[in-house]
Amino acid sequence: MSEKVIGIMGGMGPEAGADLFLQITKATHAKSDMDHLHIIMDSNPKMPSRQDAVLHGTESPVPAMINVAQNLVKAGADVIIIGANTAHYFYDDVAAAVPVPFLHIIDEAVLETQRAVPGIRRLGVMATTAAMQAGVYEKSCEKFGIEVMAVPDDVQNRMQAAIFDHDYGFKYNGRTEQCVSEAKAVAQYLIDNGAGALIMGCTEIPLILGDAVFPIPLVDPNKTIAEAAVRFAKGV
């Protein structure tokens, strides 16, 4: 069976899309250049804000996301990954408009969490405020009887700031000492309140936390979806 071509919808944000591309490359375990998979990425940071659309009802990103997906299909993609967690709020509309399958980063992260902690019932999710308010992880976890822990506003605000704060947030400043400190504080809150595992439910969070170690499993959706993409492309 011939290998499938992987399409990545990137730009949400750009470093997260680049990390996803790198994770697929690492997961391929190739012995030569020709053993690697054919990957096409459309990194379009000009799409309307997914955060603002969810939180404030501003312009929907769906038409722009569909356009990116269609560009990937025209370029030869056999399967598509949306390289952002919050953007999966719009997954159904985008996937329905394109004639190739999508892999679902959130479903794959929840499945990986179950593999890491069989029988888990209480899950900590570190994600944007839009993703948390939209319930994108709850939708997947409901299928498996897993509770996504509620996060108080003050704790959630620290997570949002680690990603978006103009002075120290990752999106505007890269990896700063303060954004790392804020993200670690959120993780510690979830651990202290009974999380059986943590999902880094925004594609910037693994870049913020780096090689941080916690006493419970830490699931990286980018790494998990990359491994799923390799399996799909290779038909294994």
GROMACS .gro file of C-alpha atoms in nm:
model
  236
    1MET     CA    1   0.000   0.000   0.000
    2SER     CA    2   0.136   0.343  -0.091
    3GLU     CA    3   0.195   0.596   0.185
    4LYS     CA    4  -0.057   0.872   0.241
    5VAL     CA    5   0.033   1.239   0.215
    6ILE     CA    6  -0.022   1.435   0.538
    7GLY     CA    7  -0.163   1.787   0.528
    8ILE     CA    8  -0.115   2.026   0.821
    9MET     CA    9  -0.333   2.331   0.875
   10GLY     CA   10  -0.077   2.553   1.043
   11GLY     CA   11  -0.041   2.913   1.151
   12MET     CA   12  -0.256   2.880   1.466
   13GLY     CA   13   0.009   2.977   1.586
   14PRO     CA   14   0.307   2.941   1.356
   15GLU     CA   15   0.549   2.784   1.606
   16ALA     CA   16   0.289   2.526   1.705
   17GLY     CA   17   0.245   2.423   1.340
   18ALA     CA   18   0.620   2.399   1.297
   19ASP     CA   19   0.641   2.184   1.612
   20LEU     CA   20   0.374   1.951   1.475
   21PHE     CA   21   0.572   1.913   1.151
   22LEU     CA   22   0.883   1.833   1.355
   23GLN     CA   23   0.695   1.584   1.575
   24ILE     CA   24   0.577   1.393   1.266
   25THR     CA   25   0.933   1.385   1.135
   26LYS     CA   26   1.062   1.250   1.468
   27ALA     CA   27   0.782   0.991   1.493
   28THR     CA   28   0.865   0.847   1.150
   29HIS     CA   29   1.192   0.686   1.270
   30ALA     CA   30   1.339   0.702   0.920
   31LYS     CA   31   1.680   0.562   0.827
   32SER     CA   32   1.717   0.790   0.524
   33ASP     CA   33   1.554   1.100   0.375
   34MET     CA   34   1.341   0.887   0.144
   35ASP     CA   35   1.196   0.697   0.439
   36HIS     CA   36   1.026   1.015   0.561
   37LEU     CA   37   0.664   1.096   0.481
   38HIS     CA   38   0.536   1.351   0.233
   39ILE     CA   39   0.401   1.639   0.441
   40ILE     CA   40   0.231   1.953   0.311
   41MET     CA   41   0.174   2.246   0.546
   42ASP     CA   42  -0.026   2.561   0.478
   43SER     CA   43   0.076   2.798   0.758
   44ASN     CA   44  -0.175   3.081   0.744
   45PRO     CA   45  -0.161   3.309   1.049
   46LYS     CA   46  -0.401   3.553   0.879
   47MET     CA   47  -0.711   3.349   0.969
   48PRO     CA   48  -0.961   3.523   1.202
   49SER     CA   49  -0.896   3.469   1.572
   50ARG     CA   50  -1.044   3.145   1.702
   51GLN     CA   51  -1.026   3.290   2.055
   52ASP     CA   52  -1.228   3.598   1.967
   53ALA     CA   53  -1.483   3.402   1.765
   54VAL     CA   54  -1.555   3.169   2.058
   55LEU     CA   55  -1.538   3.426   2.338
   56HIS     CA   56  -1.680   3.736   2.169
   57GLY     CA   57  -1.870   3.619   1.861
   58THR     CA   58  -1.639   3.794   1.616
   59GLU     CA   59  -1.575   3.683   1.257
   60SER     CA   60  -1.585   3.306   1.217
   61PRO     CA   61  -1.260   3.144   1.106
   62VAL     CA   62  -1.450   2.862   0.933
   63PRO     CA   63  -1.437   3.001   0.575
   64ALA     CA   64  -1.063   3.066   0.604
   65MET     CA   65  -1.003   2.725   0.762
   66ILE     CA   66  -1.198   2.556   0.483
   67ASN     CA   67  -0.992   2.747   0.227
   68VAL     CA   68  -0.669   2.624   0.385
   69ALA     CA   69  -0.800   2.266   0.396
   70GLN     CA   70  -0.904   2.284   0.031
   71ASN     CA   71  -0.561   2.417  -0.062
   72LEU     CA   72  -0.405   2.114   0.109
   73VAL     CA   73  -0.632   1.877  -0.083
   74LYS     CA   74  -0.546   2.048  -0.412
   75ALA     CA   75  -0.178   2.011  -0.326
   76GLY     CA   76  -0.224   1.636  -0.274
   77ALA     CA   77  -0.301   1.578   0.095
   78ASP     CA   78  -0.476   1.248   0.172
   79VAL     CA   79  -0.542   1.331   0.538
   80ILE     CA   80  -0.551   1.660   0.728
   81ILE     CA   81  -0.458   1.770   1.080
   82ILE     CA   82  -0.574   2.099   1.231
   83GLY     CA   83  -0.265   2.218   1.418
   84ALA     CA   84  -0.451   2.385   1.706
   85ASN     CA   85  -0.670   2.267   1.992
   86THR     CA   86  -0.911   2.562   2.020
   87ALA     CA   87  -0.976   2.551   1.645
   88HIS     CA   88  -1.137   2.209   1.694
   89TYR     CA   89  -1.446   2.394   1.813
   90PHE     CA   90  -1.503   2.443   1.438
   91TYR     CA   91  -1.389   2.092   1.341
   92ASP     CA   92  -1.722   1.953   1.223
   93ASP     CA   93  -1.794   2.239   0.983
   94VAL     CA   94  -1.445   2.231   0.833
   95ALA     CA   95  -1.420   1.853   0.802
   96ALA     CA   96  -1.763   1.833   0.634
   97ALA     CA   97  -1.648   2.071   0.358
   98VAL     CA   98  -1.343   1.870   0.248
   99PRO     CA   99  -1.337   1.530   0.072
  100VAL     CA  100  -1.051   1.374   0.272
  101PRO     CA  101  -1.043   1.246   0.631
  102PHE     CA  102  -0.922   1.452   0.925
  103LEU     CA  103  -0.741   1.328   1.234
  104HIS     CA  104  -0.878   1.478   1.556
  105ILE     CA  105  -0.607   1.609   1.788
  106ILE     CA  106  -0.832   1.614   2.095
  107ASP     CA  107  -0.975   1.264   2.052
  108GLU     CA  108  -0.622   1.130   2.004
  109ALA     CA  109  -0.499   1.310   2.318
  110VAL     CA  110  -0.781   1.163   2.526
  111LEU     CA  111  -0.708   0.814   2.391
  112GLU     CA  112  -0.340   0.857   2.477
  113THR     CA  113  -0.437   0.967   2.828
  114GLN     CA  114  -0.637   0.649   2.872
  115ARG     CA  115  -0.338   0.444   2.760
  116ALA     CA  116  -0.115   0.629   3.006
  117VAL     CA  117  -0.361   0.603   3.298
  118PRO     CA  118  -0.604   0.313   3.248
  119GLY     CA  119  -0.934   0.383   3.418
  120ILE     CA  120  -0.864   0.753   3.466
  121ARG     CA  121  -1.171   0.943   3.583
  122ARG     CA  122  -1.040   1.294   3.658
  123LEU     CA  123  -0.838   1.485   3.400
  124GLY     CA  124  -0.659   1.818   3.417
  125VAL     CA  125  -0.662   2.016   3.093
  126MET     CA  126  -0.432   2.312   3.041
  127ALA     CA  127  -0.585   2.511   2.757
  128THR     CA  128  -0.693   2.852   2.635
  129THR     CA  129  -0.997   3.016   2.790
  130ALA     CA  130  -1.182   2.976   2.460
  131ALA     CA  131  -1.111   2.602   2.448
  132MET     CA  132  -1.224   2.562   2.808
  133GLN     CA  133  -1.543   2.767   2.764
  134ALA     CA  134  -1.623   2.589   2.438
  135GLY     CA  135  -1.591   2.250   2.609
  136VAL     CA  136  -1.384   2.095   2.331
  137TYR     CA  137  -1.221   1.848   2.570
  138GLU     CA  138  -1.543   1.769   2.753
  139LYS     CA  139  -1.697   1.659   2.424
  140SER     CA  140  -1.427   1.396   2.374
  141CYS     CA  141  -1.401   1.294   2.741
  142GLU     CA  142  -1.775   1.233   2.775
  143LYS     CA  143  -1.738   0.930   2.547
  144PHE     CA  144  -1.511   0.764   2.803
  145GLY     CA  145  -1.668   0.874   3.130
  146ILE     CA  146  -1.379   1.109   3.212
  147GLU     CA  147  -1.436   1.430   3.407
  148VAL     CA  148  -1.252   1.741   3.289
  149MET     CA  149  -1.169   1.933   3.604
  150ALA     CA  150  -1.324   2.276   3.645
  151VAL     CA  151  -1.065   2.551   3.680
  152PRO     CA  152  -1.130   2.869   3.884
  153ASP     CA  153  -1.116   3.194   3.689
  154ASP     CA  154  -0.798   3.313   3.858
  155VAL     CA  155  -0.615   2.993   3.766
  156GLN     CA  156  -0.751   2.993   3.412
  157ASN     CA  157  -0.646   3.356   3.371
  158ARG     CA  158  -0.289   3.254   3.451
  159MET     CA  159  -0.299   2.991   3.178
  160GLN     CA  160  -0.439   3.237   2.928
  161ALA     CA  161  -0.175   3.494   3.021
  162ALA     CA  162   0.107   3.243   2.979
  163ILE     CA  163   0.000   3.211   2.617
  164PHE     CA  164  -0.138   3.555   2.526
  165ASP     CA  165  -0.005   3.823   2.761
  166HIS     CA  166   0.159   4.095   2.552
  167ASP     CA  167   0.439   4.146   2.804
  168TYR     CA  168   0.542   3.786   2.872
  169GLY     CA  169   0.303   3.546   2.695
  170PHE     CA  170   0.449   3.291   2.455
  171LYS     CA  171   0.270   3.408   2.142
  172TYR     CA  172   0.424   3.755   2.160
  173ASN     CA  173   0.751   3.698   2.342
  174GLY     CA  174   0.852   3.336   2.295
  175ARG     CA  175   0.943   3.126   2.598
  176THR     CA  176   0.985   3.363   2.892
  177GLU     CA  177   1.056   3.285   3.257
  178GLN     CA  178   0.718   3.423   3.360
  179CYS     CA  179   0.512   3.229   3.105
  180VAL     CA  180   0.686   2.910   3.218
  181SER     CA  181   0.619   2.997   3.583
  182GLU     CA  182   0.251   3.066   3.518
  183ALA     CA  183   0.201   2.742   3.324
  184LYS     CA  184   0.373   2.540   3.596
  185ALA     CA  185   0.149   2.700   3.858
  186VAL     CA  186  -0.161   2.591   3.666
  187ALA     CA  187  -0.026   2.238   3.636
  188GLN     CA  188   0.044   2.228   4.010
  189TYR     CA  189  -0.309   2.346   4.090
  190LEU     CA  190  -0.456   2.061   3.884
  191ILE     CA  191  -0.224   1.805   4.044
  192ASP     CA  192  -0.304   1.930   4.395
  193ASN     CA  193  -0.675   1.899   4.324
  194GLY     CA  194  -0.675   1.541   4.208
  195ALA     CA  195  -0.591   1.524   3.837
  196GLY     CA  196  -0.486   1.175   3.729
  197ALA     CA  197  -0.308   1.316   3.423
  198LEU     CA  198  -0.252   1.648   3.250
  199ILE     CA  199  -0.322   1.726   2.885
  200MET     CA  200  -0.137   2.024   2.739
  201GLY     CA  201  -0.448   2.127   2.549
  202CYS     CA  202  -0.300   2.417   2.355
  203THR     CA  203  -0.027   2.351   2.101
  204GLU     CA  204   0.188   2.627   2.256
  205ILE     CA  205   0.193   2.471   2.603
  206PRO     CA  206   0.444   2.193   2.525
  207LEU     CA  207   0.672   2.466   2.389
  208ILE     CA  208   0.627   2.667   2.711
  209LEU     CA  209   0.683   2.377   2.951
  210GLY     CA  210   0.970   2.221   2.757
  211ASP     CA  211   1.116   1.931   2.952
  212ALA     CA  212   0.929   2.003   3.277
  213VAL     CA  213   0.854   1.691   3.483
  214PHE     CA  214   0.544   1.634   3.697
  215PRO     CA  215   0.443   1.345   3.925
  216ILE     CA  216   0.155   1.246   3.693
  217PRO     CA  217   0.156   1.176   3.316
  218LEU     CA  218   0.179   1.483   3.092
  219VAL     CA  219   0.019   1.430   2.750
  220ASP     CA  220   0.136   1.633   2.451
  221PRO     CA  221  -0.139   1.641   2.184
  222ASN     CA  222   0.113   1.746   1.917
  223LYS     CA  223   0.325   1.438   1.980
  224THR     CA  224   0.018   1.215   2.002
  225ILE     CA  225  -0.142   1.339   1.679
  226ALA     CA  226   0.195   1.316   1.505
  227GLU     CA  227   0.222   0.949   1.598
  228ALA     CA  228  -0.137   0.891   1.482
  229ALA     CA  229  -0.059   1.065   1.152
  230VAL     CA  230   0.244   0.842   1.093
  231ARG     CA  231   0.036   0.529   1.159
  232PHE     CA  232  -0.235   0.651   0.923
  233ALA     CA  233   0.008   0.745   0.648
  234LYS     CA  234   0.188   0.412   0.670
  235GLY     CA  235  -0.133   0.210   0.707
  236VAL     CA  236  -0.029   0.045   1.035
   0.00000   0.00000   0.00000
